[in-house]
PDB file of C-alpha atoms in Angstrom:
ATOM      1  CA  UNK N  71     182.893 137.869 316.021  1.00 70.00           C
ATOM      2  CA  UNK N  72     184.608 135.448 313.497  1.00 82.00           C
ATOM      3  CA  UNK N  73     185.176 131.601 314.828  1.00 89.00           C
ATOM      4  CA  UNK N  74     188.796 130.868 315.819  1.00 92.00           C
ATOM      5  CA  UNK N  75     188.834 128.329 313.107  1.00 93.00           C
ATOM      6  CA  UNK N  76     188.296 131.185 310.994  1.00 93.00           C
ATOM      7  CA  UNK N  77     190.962 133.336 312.356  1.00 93.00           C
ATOM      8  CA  UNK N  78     193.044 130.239 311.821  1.00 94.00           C
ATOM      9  CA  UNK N  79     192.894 129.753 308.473  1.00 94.00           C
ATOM     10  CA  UNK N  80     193.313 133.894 308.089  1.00 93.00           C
ATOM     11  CA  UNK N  81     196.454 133.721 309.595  1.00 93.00           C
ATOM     12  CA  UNK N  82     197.569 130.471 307.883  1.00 94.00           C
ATOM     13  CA  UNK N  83     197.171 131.549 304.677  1.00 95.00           C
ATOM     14  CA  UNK N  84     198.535 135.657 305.559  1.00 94.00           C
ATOM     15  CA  UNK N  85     201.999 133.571 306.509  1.00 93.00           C
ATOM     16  CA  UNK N  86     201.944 131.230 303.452  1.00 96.00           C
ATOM     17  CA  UNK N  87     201.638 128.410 305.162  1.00 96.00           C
ATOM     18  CA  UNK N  88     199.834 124.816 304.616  1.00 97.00           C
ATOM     19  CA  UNK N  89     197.274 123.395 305.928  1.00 96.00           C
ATOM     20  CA  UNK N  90     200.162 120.064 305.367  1.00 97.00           C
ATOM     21  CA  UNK N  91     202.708 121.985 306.957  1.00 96.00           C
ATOM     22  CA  UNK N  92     200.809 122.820 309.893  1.00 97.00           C
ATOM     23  CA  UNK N  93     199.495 118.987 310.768  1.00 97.00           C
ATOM     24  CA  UNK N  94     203.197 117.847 310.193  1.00 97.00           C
ATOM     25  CA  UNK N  95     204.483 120.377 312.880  1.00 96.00           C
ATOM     26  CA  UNK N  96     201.750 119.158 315.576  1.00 96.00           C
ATOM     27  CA  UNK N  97     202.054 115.718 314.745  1.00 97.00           C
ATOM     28  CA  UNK N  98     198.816 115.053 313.132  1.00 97.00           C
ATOM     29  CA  UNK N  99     197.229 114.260 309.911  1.00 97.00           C
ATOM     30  CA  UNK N 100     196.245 116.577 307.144  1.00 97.00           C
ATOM     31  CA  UNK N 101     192.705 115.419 307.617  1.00 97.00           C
ATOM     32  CA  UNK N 102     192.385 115.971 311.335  1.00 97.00           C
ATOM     33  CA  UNK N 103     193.912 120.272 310.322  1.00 96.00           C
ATOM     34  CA  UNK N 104     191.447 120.161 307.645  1.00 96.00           C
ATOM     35  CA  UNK N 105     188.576 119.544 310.674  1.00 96.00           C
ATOM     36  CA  UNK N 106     189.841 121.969 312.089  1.00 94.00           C
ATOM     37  CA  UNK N 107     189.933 124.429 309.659  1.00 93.00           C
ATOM     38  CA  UNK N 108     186.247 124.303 308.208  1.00 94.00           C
ATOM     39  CA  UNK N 109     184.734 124.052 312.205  1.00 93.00           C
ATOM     40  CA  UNK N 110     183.974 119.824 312.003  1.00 95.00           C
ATOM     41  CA  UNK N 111     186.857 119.394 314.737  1.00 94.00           C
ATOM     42  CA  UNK N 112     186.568 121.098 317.687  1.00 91.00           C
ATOM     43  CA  UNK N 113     189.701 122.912 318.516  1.00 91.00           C
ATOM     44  CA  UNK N 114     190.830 122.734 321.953  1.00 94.00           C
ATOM     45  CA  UNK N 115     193.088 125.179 323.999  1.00 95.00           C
ATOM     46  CA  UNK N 116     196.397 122.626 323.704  1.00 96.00           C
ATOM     47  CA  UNK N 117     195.767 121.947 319.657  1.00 96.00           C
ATOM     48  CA  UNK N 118     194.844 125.764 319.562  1.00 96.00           C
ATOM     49  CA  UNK N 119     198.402 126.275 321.126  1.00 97.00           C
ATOM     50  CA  UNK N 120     200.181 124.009 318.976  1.00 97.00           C
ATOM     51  CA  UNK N 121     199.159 125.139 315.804  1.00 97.00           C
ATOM     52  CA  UNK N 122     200.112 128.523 317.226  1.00 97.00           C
ATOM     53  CA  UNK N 123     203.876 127.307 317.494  1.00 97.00           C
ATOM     54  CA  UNK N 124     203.778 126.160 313.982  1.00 97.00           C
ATOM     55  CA  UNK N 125     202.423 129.195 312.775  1.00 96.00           C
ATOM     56  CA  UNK N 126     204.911 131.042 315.133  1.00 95.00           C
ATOM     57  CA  UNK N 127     202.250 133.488 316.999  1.00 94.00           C
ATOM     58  CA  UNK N 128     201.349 133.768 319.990  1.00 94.00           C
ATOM     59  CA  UNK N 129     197.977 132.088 320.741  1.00 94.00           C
ATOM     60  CA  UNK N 130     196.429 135.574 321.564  1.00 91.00           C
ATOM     61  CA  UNK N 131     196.346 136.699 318.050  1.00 90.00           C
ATOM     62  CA  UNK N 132     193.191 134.537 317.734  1.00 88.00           C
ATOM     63  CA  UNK N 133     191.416 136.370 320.318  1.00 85.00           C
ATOM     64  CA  UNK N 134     192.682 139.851 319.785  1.00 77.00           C
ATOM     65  CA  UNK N 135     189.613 141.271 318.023  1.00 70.00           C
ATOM     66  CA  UNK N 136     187.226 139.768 320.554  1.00 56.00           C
ATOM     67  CA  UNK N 137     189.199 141.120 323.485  1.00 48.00           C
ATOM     68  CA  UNK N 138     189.711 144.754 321.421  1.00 49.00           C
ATOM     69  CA  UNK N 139     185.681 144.568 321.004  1.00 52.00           C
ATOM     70  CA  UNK N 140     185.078 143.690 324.605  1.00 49.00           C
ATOM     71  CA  UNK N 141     187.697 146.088 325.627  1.00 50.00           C
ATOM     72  CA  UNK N 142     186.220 149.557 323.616  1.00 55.00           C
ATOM     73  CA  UNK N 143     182.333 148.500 324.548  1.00 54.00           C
ATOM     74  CA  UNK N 144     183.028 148.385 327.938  1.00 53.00           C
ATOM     75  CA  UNK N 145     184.499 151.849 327.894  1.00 59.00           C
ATOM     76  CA  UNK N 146     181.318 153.170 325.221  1.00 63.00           C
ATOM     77  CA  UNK N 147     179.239 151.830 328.218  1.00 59.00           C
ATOM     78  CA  UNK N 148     181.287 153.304 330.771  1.00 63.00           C
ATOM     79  CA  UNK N 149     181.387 157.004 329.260  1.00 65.00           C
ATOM     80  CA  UNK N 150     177.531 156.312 328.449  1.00 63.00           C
ATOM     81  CA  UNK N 151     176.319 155.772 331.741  1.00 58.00           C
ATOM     82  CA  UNK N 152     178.963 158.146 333.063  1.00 54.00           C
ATOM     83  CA  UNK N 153     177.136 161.297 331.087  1.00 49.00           C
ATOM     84  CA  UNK N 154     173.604 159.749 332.604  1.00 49.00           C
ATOM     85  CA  UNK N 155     174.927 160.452 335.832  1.00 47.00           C
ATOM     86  CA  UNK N 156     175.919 163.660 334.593  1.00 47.00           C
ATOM     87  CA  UNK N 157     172.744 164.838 333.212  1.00 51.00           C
ATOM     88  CA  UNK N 158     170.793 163.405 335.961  1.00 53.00           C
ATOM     89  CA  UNK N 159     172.374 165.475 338.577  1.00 52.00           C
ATOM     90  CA  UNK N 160     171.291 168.888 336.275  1.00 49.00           C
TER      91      UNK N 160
END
């Protein structure tokens, strides 16, 4: 699982957007994104919602993978133990 600053920056710089632009729109400095954006800073859920607006996504887009991950192992696990009941009962 990549960092959310990671995912961040991915979609920052998929949308063309800067790291200036970003700090501007959530009333901050340059320097406190650029934390932010190489891990220094920790990101919070209300800055991790603001940059969100400014890159206009919803916030979820930063968790999608994990929750896709969490989502498909819990179903491998599921239809694993589900075919140990299975055989068991042979």
């Amino acid at each position: 699982m990549k960092p959310v600053h990671q995912k961040v920056e991915e979609v920052r710089v998929s949308k063309g957007v800067t790291k200036t632009h970003i700090a501007k729109k959530c009333g901050k400095t340059t320097s406190w994104y650029h934390g932010i954006s190489t891990g220094r800073r920790t990101l919070n859920v209300d800055s991790l919602q603001q940059i969100a607006t400014a890159l206009d996504v919803d916030i979820r887009i930063f968790f999608e993978n994990e929750l896709s991950d969490t989502l498909n192992y819990k179903q491998q696990y599921e239809k694993g133990n589900q075919y140990e009941v299975c055989t068991a009962c042979s």
